[in-house]
Short mmCIF file of C-alpha atoms and ligand atoms in Angstrom, two decimals:
data_model
loop_
_atom_site.label_atom_id
_atom_site.label_comp_id
_atom_site.label_asym_id
_atom_site.label_seq_id
_atom_site.Cartn_x
_atom_site.Cartn_y
_atom_site.Cartn_z
CA MET Z 8 0.37 0.39 -0.17
CA THR Z 9 1.37 3.78 -1.02
CA SER Z 10 0.11 6.63 0.48
CA SER Z 11 -1.00 7.79 -3.60
CA SER Z 12 -2.91 4.37 -3.00
CA ASP Z 13 -4.37 5.67 0.03
CA ARG Z 14 -5.84 8.61 -0.63
CA ILE Z 15 -7.78 6.78 -4.08
CA ARG Z 16 -8.92 4.67 -1.11
CA HIS Z 17 -10.63 7.58 0.84
CA LEU Z 18 -11.55 9.68 -1.97
CA PHE Z 19 -13.59 6.86 -3.75
CA ASP Z 20 -14.79 6.50 -0.58
CA ALA Z 21 -16.11 9.98 -0.45
CA LEU Z 22 -17.50 9.89 -3.17
CA GLY Z 23 -19.87 6.10 -2.55
CA VAL Z 24 -17.85 4.07 -4.84
CA PRO Z 25 -16.89 0.02 -3.78
CA ALA Z 26 -13.17 -0.54 -3.15
CA GLY Z 27 -13.66 -3.97 -5.91
CA ARG Z 28 -14.56 -1.21 -8.84
CA PHE Z 29 -11.04 0.10 -8.41
CA THR Z 30 -9.30 -2.42 -6.98
CA GLU Z 31 -9.48 -5.54 -9.12
CA GLY Z 32 -9.12 -5.52 -11.94
CA THR Z 33 -5.99 -6.94 -14.82
CA LEU Z 34 -5.06 -3.10 -15.89
CA ALA Z 35 -3.25 -1.79 -13.34
CA VAL Z 36 -3.13 2.09 -12.67
CA ARG Z 37 0.49 3.79 -12.03
CA SER Z 38 0.16 7.74 -10.60
CA PRO Z 39 2.94 9.64 -12.93
CA ILE Z 40 3.67 11.43 -9.37
CA ASP Z 41 5.79 8.21 -8.64
CA GLY Z 42 5.00 5.18 -10.69
CA THR Z 43 3.31 3.56 -8.53
CA GLU Z 44 0.44 0.97 -8.54
CA ILE Z 45 -2.85 3.40 -7.94
CA GLY Z 46 -5.48 1.18 -8.52
CA ARG Z 47 -6.28 -1.50 -11.41
CA VAL Z 48 -10.01 -2.13 -13.24
CA GLN Z 49 -10.99 -5.25 -15.15
CA PRO Z 50 -11.63 -4.48 -18.85
CA HIS Z 51 -14.55 -4.91 -20.77
CA SER Z 52 -14.75 -7.06 -23.77
CA ALA Z 53 -15.68 -6.64 -26.86
CA ALA Z 54 -18.67 -7.93 -26.64
CA GLU Z 55 -19.68 -5.95 -23.68
CA VAL Z 56 -18.87 -2.30 -25.54
CA THR Z 57 -21.14 -3.83 -27.82
CA ALA Z 58 -24.51 -4.92 -24.97
CA ALA Z 59 -23.07 -1.23 -23.46
CA VAL Z 60 -24.14 0.13 -26.86
CA ALA Z 61 -27.72 -1.04 -26.72
CA ARG Z 62 -28.08 -0.02 -23.96
CA ALA Z 63 -27.52 3.22 -24.37
CA HIS Z 64 -29.52 2.97 -27.63
CA ALA Z 65 -32.58 2.04 -25.84
CA ALA Z 66 -32.09 4.62 -23.05
CA PHE Z 67 -32.00 7.27 -26.15
CA LEU Z 68 -35.67 5.82 -27.65
CA VAL Z 69 -36.73 7.04 -23.90
CA TRP Z 70 -34.51 10.11 -23.57
CA ARG Z 71 -34.70 12.15 -26.52
CA ASP Z 72 -38.71 12.66 -25.94
CA VAL Z 73 -37.91 14.16 -22.97
CA PRO Z 74 -38.21 17.79 -23.39
CA ALA Z 75 -35.11 19.26 -23.78
CA PRO Z 76 -34.87 21.80 -20.99
CA ARG Z 77 -35.96 18.58 -18.75
CA ARG Z 78 -32.75 16.65 -20.26
CA GLY Z 79 -30.84 20.51 -19.03
CA GLU Z 80 -31.97 19.13 -15.31
CA LEU Z 81 -29.81 16.63 -15.08
CA VAL Z 82 -27.10 17.77 -16.65
CA ARG Z 83 -27.81 20.84 -13.94
CA LEU Z 84 -27.91 18.16 -11.43
CA LEU Z 85 -24.43 17.00 -12.81
CA GLY Z 86 -22.67 20.55 -12.30
CA GLU Z 87 -24.03 20.86 -8.91
CA GLU Z 88 -22.50 17.33 -7.74
CA LEU Z 89 -19.41 17.94 -9.26
CA ARG Z 90 -19.55 21.93 -7.54
CA LYS Z 91 -19.90 19.78 -4.43
CA ASP Z 92 -17.07 16.96 -4.99
CA LYS Z 93 -15.12 19.73 -6.81
CA GLN Z 94 -12.24 18.76 -5.13
CA ILE Z 95 -12.05 15.38 -4.41
CA LEU Z 96 -12.13 15.44 -8.33
CA GLY Z 97 -9.30 17.45 -9.08
CA GLU Z 98 -7.16 15.54 -6.16
CA LEU Z 99 -7.90 12.26 -8.43
CA VAL Z 100 -7.39 13.96 -11.64
CA SER Z 101 -3.95 15.45 -9.98
CA LEU Z 102 -3.79 11.77 -8.97
CA GLU Z 103 -4.13 9.12 -12.03
CA ALA Z 104 -2.38 12.74 -14.31
CA GLY Z 105 0.03 14.07 -12.41
CA LYS Z 106 -1.32 17.54 -12.69
CA ILE Z 107 -0.93 20.46 -10.05
CA ALA Z 108 -3.18 21.61 -8.01
CA THR Z 109 -4.40 24.20 -9.54
CA GLU Z 110 -5.08 22.92 -12.86
CA GLY Z 111 -6.65 19.24 -11.42
CA LEU Z 112 -9.36 21.98 -10.06
CA GLY Z 113 -9.24 23.54 -13.19
CA GLU Z 114 -10.39 21.44 -15.36
CA VAL Z 115 -12.73 20.11 -12.82
CA GLN Z 116 -14.15 23.85 -13.12
CA GLU Z 117 -14.36 23.32 -16.72
CA MET Z 118 -16.21 20.75 -16.34
CA ILE Z 119 -19.02 23.09 -14.33
CA ASP Z 120 -18.57 25.65 -16.74
CA ILE Z 121 -19.88 23.36 -19.85
CA CYS Z 122 -23.02 22.23 -17.32
CA ASP Z 123 -23.94 25.84 -16.86
CA PHE Z 124 -23.24 26.25 -20.24
CA ALA Z 125 -25.16 23.39 -21.22
CA VAL Z 126 -28.35 24.12 -19.30
CA GLY Z 127 -28.90 27.15 -20.88
CA LEU Z 128 -28.08 25.68 -24.09
CA SER Z 129 -31.11 23.09 -23.26
CA ARG Z 130 -33.76 25.98 -23.69
CA GLN Z 131 -32.11 27.38 -27.01
CA LEU Z 132 -31.70 24.80 -29.59
CA TYR Z 133 -33.37 27.15 -31.97
CA GLY Z 134 -34.02 26.24 -35.56
CA LEU Z 135 -34.60 28.89 -38.75
CA THR Z 136 -37.89 29.61 -40.37
CA ILE Z 137 -36.27 30.03 -44.05
CA ALA Z 138 -38.67 32.08 -47.15
CA SER Z 139 -40.49 29.87 -49.38
CA GLU Z 140 -40.71 30.57 -52.52
CA ARG Z 141 -44.50 29.57 -52.69
CA PRO Z 142 -47.12 31.19 -51.65
CA GLY Z 143 -48.77 28.94 -48.87
CA HIS Z 144 -46.31 27.55 -47.53
CA ARG Z 145 -43.67 27.81 -44.69
CA MET Z 146 -39.75 26.57 -44.35
CA MET Z 147 -38.23 26.09 -41.27
CA GLU Z 148 -34.94 23.78 -39.77
CA SER Z 149 -35.71 21.51 -36.65
CA TRP Z 150 -33.25 19.93 -34.67
CA HIS Z 151 -33.83 16.57 -32.86
CA PRO Z 152 -31.76 13.99 -30.85
CA LEU Z 153 -29.21 12.10 -33.05
CA GLY Z 154 -28.00 8.78 -30.79
CA VAL Z 155 -25.43 7.09 -29.25
CA VAL Z 156 -22.48 9.76 -28.97
CA GLY Z 157 -19.05 7.13 -28.25
CA VAL Z 158 -16.61 9.15 -26.82
CA ILE Z 159 -12.87 8.79 -27.20
CA THR Z 160 -10.91 10.31 -24.57
CA ALA Z 161 -6.88 10.64 -24.13
CA PHE Z 162 -5.07 11.08 -20.47
CA ASN Z 163 -4.35 14.64 -20.50
CA PHE Z 164 -7.46 16.31 -20.02
CA PRO Z 165 -9.07 12.89 -18.91
CA VAL Z 166 -12.40 14.63 -17.35
CA ALA Z 167 -13.24 17.36 -18.75
CA VAL Z 168 -13.33 16.22 -22.61
CA TRP Z 169 -16.14 13.88 -21.24
CA ALA Z 170 -17.69 16.52 -19.99
CA TRP Z 171 -17.54 18.93 -22.97
CA ASN Z 172 -19.18 15.94 -24.60
CA THR Z 173 -21.32 14.65 -22.58
CA ALA Z 174 -22.79 17.67 -21.09
CA LEU Z 175 -24.11 19.13 -24.66
CA ALA Z 176 -25.36 15.28 -25.63
CA LEU Z 177 -27.20 15.22 -22.85
CA VAL Z 178 -29.29 18.40 -23.79
CA CYS Z 179 -29.59 17.40 -27.00
CA GLY Z 180 -31.33 14.65 -26.21
CA ASP Z 181 -28.57 12.29 -26.85
CA ALA Z 182 -27.00 8.95 -25.16
CA VAL Z 183 -23.46 7.86 -24.23
CA VAL Z 184 -20.53 5.40 -23.24
CA TRP Z 185 -17.70 6.94 -23.07
CA LYS Z 186 -14.56 5.21 -23.48
CA PRO Z 187 -11.40 6.67 -21.59
CA SER Z 188 -7.31 6.20 -21.68
CA GLU Z 189 -5.96 2.95 -19.57
CA LYS Z 190 -3.53 5.31 -18.51
CA THR Z 191 -6.69 7.48 -16.58
CA PRO Z 192 -9.89 5.13 -15.64
CA LEU Z 193 -10.00 5.98 -12.05
CA THR Z 194 -11.22 9.19 -12.64
CA ALA Z 195 -13.29 8.12 -15.49
CA LEU Z 196 -15.07 5.99 -12.43
CA ALA Z 197 -15.69 8.95 -10.84
CA CYS Z 198 -17.50 10.87 -13.30
CA GLN Z 199 -19.69 7.28 -13.36
CA ALA Z 200 -20.72 7.81 -10.44
CA LEU Z 201 -21.26 11.24 -10.35
CA PHE Z 202 -23.34 11.04 -13.10
CA GLU Z 203 -25.33 8.50 -10.88
CA ARG Z 204 -26.00 10.59 -8.27
CA ALA Z 205 -27.56 13.34 -10.63
CA ALA Z 206 -29.57 10.59 -12.80
CA ALA Z 207 -31.09 8.86 -9.21
CA ARG Z 208 -31.27 13.12 -8.22
CA LEU Z 209 -34.07 13.36 -11.42
CA GLY Z 210 -35.78 10.47 -10.85
CA ASP Z 211 -36.69 9.55 -13.95
CA ALA Z 212 -34.31 10.20 -16.51
CA PRO Z 213 -33.67 6.45 -18.06
CA ALA Z 214 -30.96 3.93 -17.37
CA HIS Z 215 -28.01 4.09 -19.26
CA LEU Z 216 -27.53 7.37 -20.55
CA SER Z 217 -24.55 7.31 -19.88
CA GLN Z 218 -21.99 4.75 -19.47
CA VAL Z 219 -18.34 4.07 -19.21
CA VAL Z 220 -16.33 1.18 -21.20
CA GLN Z 221 -13.32 0.60 -20.06
CA GLY Z 222 -9.83 -1.48 -21.50
CA LEU Z 223 -7.38 -0.84 -24.69
CA ARG Z 224 -7.16 -0.70 -28.64
CA ASP Z 225 -10.26 -2.97 -28.57
CA VAL Z 226 -12.34 -1.12 -26.96
CA GLY Z 227 -12.20 1.73 -28.49
CA GLU Z 228 -12.17 0.06 -32.55
CA ALA Z 229 -16.25 -1.87 -30.46
CA LEU Z 230 -16.56 1.66 -30.03
CA VAL Z 231 -15.61 2.91 -33.33
CA ASP Z 232 -17.24 0.07 -35.71
CA ASP Z 233 -20.31 -0.15 -33.87
CA PRO Z 234 -23.66 1.28 -36.87
CA ARG Z 235 -25.38 2.68 -33.54
CA VAL Z 236 -22.74 4.89 -32.75
CA ALA Z 237 -24.36 8.13 -34.18
CA LEU Z 238 -21.08 10.28 -33.40
CA LEU Z 239 -18.07 8.95 -32.49
CA SER Z 240 -15.64 12.20 -30.04
CA ALA Z 241 -12.06 11.48 -30.08
CA THR Z 242 -9.56 13.34 -28.85
CA GLY Z 243 -5.87 11.80 -29.15
CA SER Z 244 -3.01 11.77 -31.39
CA THR Z 245 -3.56 12.64 -35.28
CA ARG Z 246 -2.54 8.68 -35.49
CA MET Z 247 -5.45 7.66 -33.81
CA GLY Z 248 -7.73 9.52 -36.11
CA ARG Z 249 -6.11 8.27 -39.30
CA GLU Z 250 -7.79 4.74 -37.97
CA VAL Z 251 -10.57 6.20 -36.87
CA GLY Z 252 -12.11 8.66 -39.12
CA PRO Z 253 -12.56 6.91 -42.22
CA ARG Z 254 -13.48 3.80 -39.91
CA VAL Z 255 -16.63 5.59 -39.16
CA ALA Z 256 -16.48 7.26 -42.40
CA ARG Z 257 -17.10 3.40 -43.70
CA ARG Z 258 -20.04 2.85 -42.09
CA PHE Z 259 -21.61 6.51 -42.46
CA GLY Z 260 -21.19 7.75 -39.31
CA ARG Z 261 -20.07 10.95 -37.87
CA ALA Z 262 -16.87 11.73 -36.32
CA LEU Z 263 -15.86 14.80 -34.28
CA LEU Z 264 -11.90 14.06 -34.28
CA GLU Z 265 -9.87 16.50 -31.70
CA LEU Z 266 -5.98 15.75 -32.60
CA GLY Z 267 -2.72 16.64 -32.31
CA GLY Z 268 -1.54 20.34 -32.10
CA ASN Z 269 1.52 22.53 -32.85
CA ASN Z 270 0.73 25.02 -31.40
CA ALA Z 271 3.03 27.97 -32.14
CA VAL Z 272 3.30 32.24 -31.06
CA ILE Z 273 5.00 34.84 -32.52
CA VAL Z 274 6.54 37.92 -30.61
CA ALA Z 275 6.79 41.43 -32.44
CA PRO Z 276 8.88 43.96 -32.31
CA SER Z 277 6.44 45.74 -30.56
CA ALA Z 278 4.75 43.09 -27.89
CA ASP Z 279 4.53 43.53 -23.69
CA LEU Z 280 7.56 41.04 -23.04
CA ASP Z 281 6.37 40.70 -19.42
CA LEU Z 282 3.22 39.34 -21.40
CA ALA Z 283 4.81 37.72 -23.65
CA VAL Z 284 7.33 35.43 -20.89
CA ARG Z 285 4.54 34.68 -18.28
CA GLY Z 286 1.92 33.96 -21.55
CA ILE Z 287 4.67 31.00 -23.13
CA ALA Z 288 5.75 30.52 -19.70
CA PHE Z 289 2.92 29.03 -19.08
CA ALA Z 290 1.84 27.43 -22.40
CA ALA Z 291 4.74 25.89 -23.11
CA ALA Z 292 5.89 24.32 -19.53
CA GLY Z 293 2.90 24.53 -17.71
CA THR Z 294 1.20 20.66 -17.78
CA ALA Z 295 4.08 19.72 -17.86
CA GLY Z 296 3.49 20.73 -22.13
CA GLN Z 297 0.92 17.56 -22.47
CA ARG Z 298 -1.91 19.93 -23.10
CA CYS Z 299 -2.54 19.64 -27.14
CA THR Z 300 -2.90 23.56 -26.71
CA SER Z 301 1.31 23.56 -25.47
CA THR Z 302 2.64 26.03 -27.25
CA ARG Z 303 6.25 24.34 -29.18
CA ARG Z 304 6.88 27.18 -31.14
CA LEU Z 305 8.30 30.16 -31.08
CA ILE Z 306 8.31 32.60 -34.13
CA VAL Z 307 10.56 35.78 -31.93
CA HIS Z 308 10.80 39.26 -34.65
CA HIS Z 309 15.07 38.86 -34.62
CA SER Z 310 14.87 42.09 -32.51
CA VAL Z 311 13.87 40.78 -30.22
CA ARG Z 312 15.03 37.13 -29.69
CA GLU Z 313 17.77 37.67 -27.52
CA ALA Z 314 16.31 39.57 -24.66
CA LEU Z 315 12.80 37.39 -24.77
CA VAL Z 316 15.34 33.73 -25.03
CA ALA Z 317 17.30 35.16 -22.60
CA ARG Z 318 14.09 35.96 -20.57
CA LEU Z 319 12.49 32.73 -21.49
CA LYS Z 320 14.85 30.52 -20.09
CA LYS Z 321 15.85 32.26 -16.39
CA ALA Z 322 12.21 31.89 -16.33
CA TYR Z 323 12.21 28.52 -17.34
CA ALA Z 324 15.56 27.48 -14.91
CA GLY Z 325 13.68 28.35 -11.86
CA LEU Z 326 10.75 26.36 -12.32
CA PRO Z 327 9.21 24.37 -9.45
CA ILE Z 328 9.41 20.93 -10.68
CA GLY Z 329 8.02 18.21 -8.54
CA ASN Z 330 4.96 16.26 -7.12
CA PRO Z 331 2.37 18.19 -8.13
CA MET Z 332 0.12 17.97 -4.82
CA GLU Z 333 3.18 20.21 -3.66
CA SER Z 334 1.20 23.67 -3.78
CA SER Z 335 4.84 25.37 -4.89
CA THR Z 336 5.18 22.82 -7.75
CA LEU Z 337 3.95 24.53 -11.22
CA VAL Z 338 5.48 21.40 -13.45
CA GLY Z 339 4.54 17.89 -12.18
CA PRO Z 340 5.94 15.09 -14.08
CA LEU Z 341 5.56 13.86 -17.51
CA ILE Z 342 2.30 10.66 -18.01
CA ASP Z 343 4.64 8.10 -18.62
CA GLU Z 344 8.32 6.70 -19.41
CA ALA Z 345 7.45 6.63 -23.04
CA ALA Z 346 6.45 9.92 -23.06
CA PHE Z 347 9.77 10.69 -21.58
CA GLN Z 348 11.35 8.85 -23.98
CA GLY Z 349 9.18 10.80 -27.10
CA MET Z 350 11.07 13.70 -25.97
CA GLN Z 351 14.26 12.73 -25.26
CA THR Z 352 14.16 11.01 -29.17
CA ALA Z 353 12.47 14.51 -30.02
CA LEU Z 354 15.30 16.54 -28.42
CA ALA Z 355 18.31 14.18 -30.31
CA ALA Z 356 16.40 14.27 -34.04
CA ALA Z 357 16.85 18.35 -32.64
CA ARG Z 358 20.26 18.11 -32.04
CA ALA Z 359 21.28 16.53 -35.44
CA ASP Z 360 19.53 19.60 -36.76
CA GLY Z 361 21.60 21.47 -35.49
CA GLY Z 362 19.80 22.57 -32.97
CA THR Z 363 20.72 23.90 -29.40
CA VAL Z 364 18.59 22.74 -26.46
CA THR Z 365 18.88 24.29 -22.77
CA GLY Z 366 17.48 21.50 -20.18
CA GLY Z 367 14.78 18.77 -21.31
CA GLU Z 368 16.74 16.74 -18.92
CA ARG Z 369 15.29 14.34 -16.63
CA VAL Z 370 15.52 15.41 -12.87
CA LEU Z 371 14.32 14.19 -9.18
CA GLU Z 372 15.16 10.45 -10.58
CA ALA Z 373 16.95 9.58 -7.43
CA GLU Z 374 13.04 11.18 -5.71
CA PHE Z 375 10.93 8.79 -7.58
CA PRO Z 376 13.28 6.57 -10.01
CA ASP Z 377 10.01 4.90 -11.45
CA ALA Z 378 8.46 8.97 -12.50
CA PHE Z 379 9.63 10.71 -15.59
CA TYR Z 380 10.44 14.55 -14.89
CA VAL Z 381 11.76 16.49 -16.65
CA ARG Z 382 13.28 20.11 -17.12
CA PRO Z 383 11.16 21.78 -19.94
CA ALA Z 384 14.21 21.96 -23.12
CA ILE Z 385 14.46 25.16 -24.61
CA VAL Z 386 15.17 24.18 -28.26
CA GLU Z 387 17.07 27.33 -30.41
CA MET Z 388 16.52 25.88 -34.81
CA ALA Z 389 18.04 28.08 -37.03
CA SER Z 390 15.04 26.28 -39.80
CA GLN Z 391 11.81 24.59 -38.95
CA THR Z 392 13.13 21.31 -39.73
CA ASP Z 393 10.50 17.87 -39.84
CA THR Z 394 11.04 17.55 -36.18
CA VAL Z 395 9.74 20.21 -35.19
CA ARG Z 396 6.41 20.17 -37.65
CA HIS Z 397 5.77 16.87 -35.66
CA GLU Z 398 4.42 17.17 -32.19
CA THR Z 399 5.99 15.67 -29.23
CA PHE Z 400 3.71 15.44 -26.21
CA ALA Z 401 6.42 17.24 -23.70
CA PRO Z 402 7.43 20.10 -23.20
CA ILE Z 403 9.80 20.93 -25.98
CA LEU Z 404 9.43 24.97 -26.67
CA TYR Z 405 11.40 25.18 -30.44
CA VAL Z 406 12.55 28.20 -30.72
CA LEU Z 407 12.44 30.06 -34.49
CA GLY Z 408 13.22 33.58 -35.66
CA TYR Z 409 11.93 35.77 -38.38
CA ASP Z 410 12.96 39.49 -39.90
CA GLU Z 411 9.49 40.30 -42.23
CA PHE Z 412 5.82 39.61 -41.10
CA ALA Z 413 5.21 37.95 -43.42
CA GLU Z 414 7.67 34.91 -43.11
CA ALA Z 415 6.12 34.98 -39.37
CA LEU Z 416 2.50 33.89 -40.80
CA ALA Z 417 4.08 31.46 -43.35
CA LEU Z 418 6.21 29.29 -40.71
CA GLN Z 419 3.21 29.86 -38.11
CA ASN Z 420 0.67 27.90 -41.02
CA ASP Z 421 3.71 25.86 -42.47
CA VAL Z 422 2.87 22.61 -40.34
CA PRO Z 423 0.60 19.79 -40.89
CA GLN Z 424 -1.55 20.30 -37.50
CA GLY Z 425 -3.57 23.70 -37.32
CA LEU Z 426 -5.31 23.68 -33.74
CA SER Z 427 -4.44 26.81 -31.25
CA SER Z 428 -1.99 29.81 -32.49
CA ALA Z 429 -1.24 32.89 -30.83
CA ILE Z 430 0.17 37.03 -31.50
CA PHE Z 431 1.81 38.92 -29.17
CA SER Z 432 1.89 42.06 -30.49
CA ASN Z 433 0.46 45.96 -29.79
CA ASP Z 434 1.24 47.04 -34.10
CA LEU Z 435 -2.90 46.72 -34.88
CA ARG Z 436 -2.24 46.40 -38.72
CA GLU Z 437 -0.36 42.88 -37.74
CA THR Z 438 -2.56 41.50 -34.82
CA GLU Z 439 -5.58 42.04 -37.68
CA THR Z 440 -3.56 40.22 -40.32
CA PHE Z 441 -2.98 37.50 -37.94
CA LEU Z 442 -6.73 37.38 -37.36
CA SER Z 443 -7.63 38.07 -41.13
CA ALA Z 444 -9.12 34.87 -43.87
CA ALA Z 445 -5.44 35.45 -45.02
CA GLY Z 446 -3.68 35.45 -41.78
CA SER Z 447 -3.48 31.83 -39.03
CA ASP Z 448 -4.78 28.77 -39.83
CA CYS Z 449 -5.90 26.93 -36.74
CA GLY Z 450 -9.28 26.70 -35.37
CA ILE Z 451 -8.07 29.20 -32.19
CA ALA Z 452 -6.28 32.18 -32.88
CA ASN Z 453 -5.30 34.19 -29.88
CA VAL Z 454 -3.82 38.09 -29.68
CA ASN Z 455 -1.67 38.93 -26.23
CA ILE Z 456 -2.35 35.96 -24.68
CA GLY Z 457 -1.16 32.19 -25.28
CA THR Z 458 -2.19 28.85 -26.98
CA SER Z 459 -3.37 26.95 -24.44
CA GLY Z 460 -5.97 27.43 -21.58
CA ALA Z 461 -9.40 28.35 -24.31
CA GLU Z 462 -12.49 29.27 -22.36
CA ILE Z 463 -15.92 26.79 -23.18
CA GLY Z 464 -17.50 29.49 -24.48
CA GLY Z 465 -15.65 29.19 -27.36
CA ALA Z 466 -16.10 25.95 -30.11
CA PHE Z 467 -12.79 24.47 -29.32
CA GLY Z 468 -10.89 22.25 -32.43
CA GLY Z 469 -8.75 22.63 -35.53
CA ASP Z 470 -8.69 22.22 -38.83
CA LYS Z 471 -6.12 20.00 -41.04
CA GLU Z 472 -4.72 17.57 -39.11
CA THR Z 473 -6.15 18.44 -36.33
CA GLY Z 474 -8.99 16.99 -37.53
CA GLY Z 475 -11.66 18.98 -38.11
CA GLY Z 476 -14.05 19.04 -34.95
CA ARG Z 477 -15.52 21.57 -32.79
CA GLU Z 478 -16.21 20.97 -29.31
CA SER Z 479 -17.93 22.60 -26.64
CA GLY Z 480 -19.60 26.23 -27.16
CA SER Z 481 -20.22 28.71 -29.64
CA ASP Z 482 -22.86 26.53 -32.06
CA ALA Z 483 -20.80 22.76 -31.18
CA TRP Z 484 -23.81 21.47 -29.88
CA LYS Z 485 -25.26 21.20 -33.55
CA ALA Z 486 -22.89 18.29 -34.00
CA TYR Z 487 -24.71 16.06 -31.61
CA MET Z 488 -28.52 16.74 -33.14
CA ARG Z 489 -29.53 15.93 -36.39
CA ARG Z 490 -31.43 18.91 -38.43
CA ALA Z 491 -34.55 18.28 -40.51
CA THR Z 492 -35.76 20.61 -43.17
CA ASN Z 493 -39.78 20.72 -43.41
CA THR Z 494 -41.86 22.58 -45.84
CA ILE Z 495 -45.25 23.02 -45.05
CA ASN Z 496 -48.57 23.95 -46.81
CA TYR Z 497 -50.99 25.76 -45.21
CA SER Z 498 -52.64 26.89 -48.89
CA ARG Z 499 -55.71 24.80 -50.94
CA ALA Z 500 -53.28 24.71 -54.02
CA LEU Z 501 -50.44 22.78 -54.44
CA PRO Z 502 -47.83 24.58 -56.95
CA LEU Z 503 -44.24 22.51 -57.07
CA ALA Z 504 -41.21 24.40 -56.26
CA GLN Z 505 -39.50 25.59 -59.81
CA GLY Z 506 -42.09 25.90 -61.24
CA VAL Z 507 -42.10 22.39 -62.36
CA GLN Z 508 -45.62 21.43 -64.06
CA PHE Z 509 -47.56 18.41 -63.14
CA ASP Z 510 -51.33 18.58 -63.49
CA VAL Z 511 -53.07 15.21 -63.08
C1 UN1 M 616 -6.49 19.01 -24.72
O1 UN1 M 616 -5.60 19.36 -24.44
O2 UN1 M 616 -6.76 17.96 -24.70
O3 UN1 M 616 -7.75 24.96 -23.79
C2 UN1 M 616 -7.80 19.91 -24.04
C3 UN1 M 616 -6.90 24.23 -22.81
C4 UN1 M 616 -7.97 23.41 -22.07
C5 UN1 M 616 -8.68 22.67 -23.52
C6 UN1 M 616 -7.48 21.45 -23.52
N1 UN1 M 616 -9.43 24.17 -21.95
O4 UN1 M 616 -5.93 24.00 -22.90
#
């Protein structure tokens, strides 16, 4: 028994989850904090996934007829449960994913925020009325519940991404089957417990509106290939999306893909460097570089390059790296050894490309021999090589210089990914150009803030190899519903559109 697993037991006790659920099974869960085993879960079989989808479909058939504001009531109750147990869930996120305390809590706050958003949305699932070309006719658009939504999430946002999908899916009248990352199954159990509490409080929700299936690739595949999964929402690597997208398309299902990012910050000569240093340090080194929105590239004007890089190096040298449960820590561990190896491979490749690496080494090895803490790396590059254009899920910040603004924009867009981007500049011409049609090609483009830490109110996602999906706020809900166009004739005649005559 380790202290982390004692703590897990205590937290699950407080949530009322029976011990067997998180201590028995063939899938071992390790905390990235010290590498010790903190729990076990039992993977589901493909047949069990199919059965879960069948149960979800039955729930959907009932739920789609429940008025949307009443569906919103369930999400309101889920938000209440999250508020009540924010500390518990936040700590579980820290123990299982290695996030520092404020980021673990921040992730739960993101869940609460999307619940609030979805509750309001439950009274705003608006369709349009459209002018008909025919007299005595009216056209309109209706939005109907879609079906079962399969949700596949990654380790780095183990709970918030489920909530983005589930809060919207539930108010839209859908049922959810969730496959969390095999690296973070415990937080999924906790979410399920909170969901079940909310459903019990609502009283008349159909059973199995939201379920969790645990396991590895075969479990995800069963979800991807099931024809009753109307929408498959998957967050993870571009490699994963390349497999999932065509498989879902082959059966004419809908896919919402949130894949890799290779997010850049441009720093212009007019930039407020104090803001830039703070914004870049949080976005590049925070969460140990393990957000899909983490800043991976810095494109800085030659006139401020030396000063900015010197300040960043100083800030990086002072970053408190360590146990994320300690309040002074800003940089926690990488998720596992594979992440560490991936980082070292990328740094070696960058060196081979002529890059100069500062930081990037393993730290705290004596204290945590089975965990992987690193000093975030700054890598000065002469050009944007293939290594830079590849997403490595670790705290590596590649630095590139520019002379002309057009060159900075071209570098920013010259990567396969298109998730997030930012510019630090006080020059209106530059910032507006950056946000224009000819500017950043990313789904997220920011001015004078970093690339990460988006609010839930906007649509979240990106284009190119990021996959094209949009989740969370704005009108992202439309992906979770189907659209029907209705034409109603309230006249006594039957005129045909386009002037066609067909008299019988
Ligand atoms: C992710 O890394 O998968 O914008 C999601 C952010 C968070 C969400 C990140 N709100 O950094």
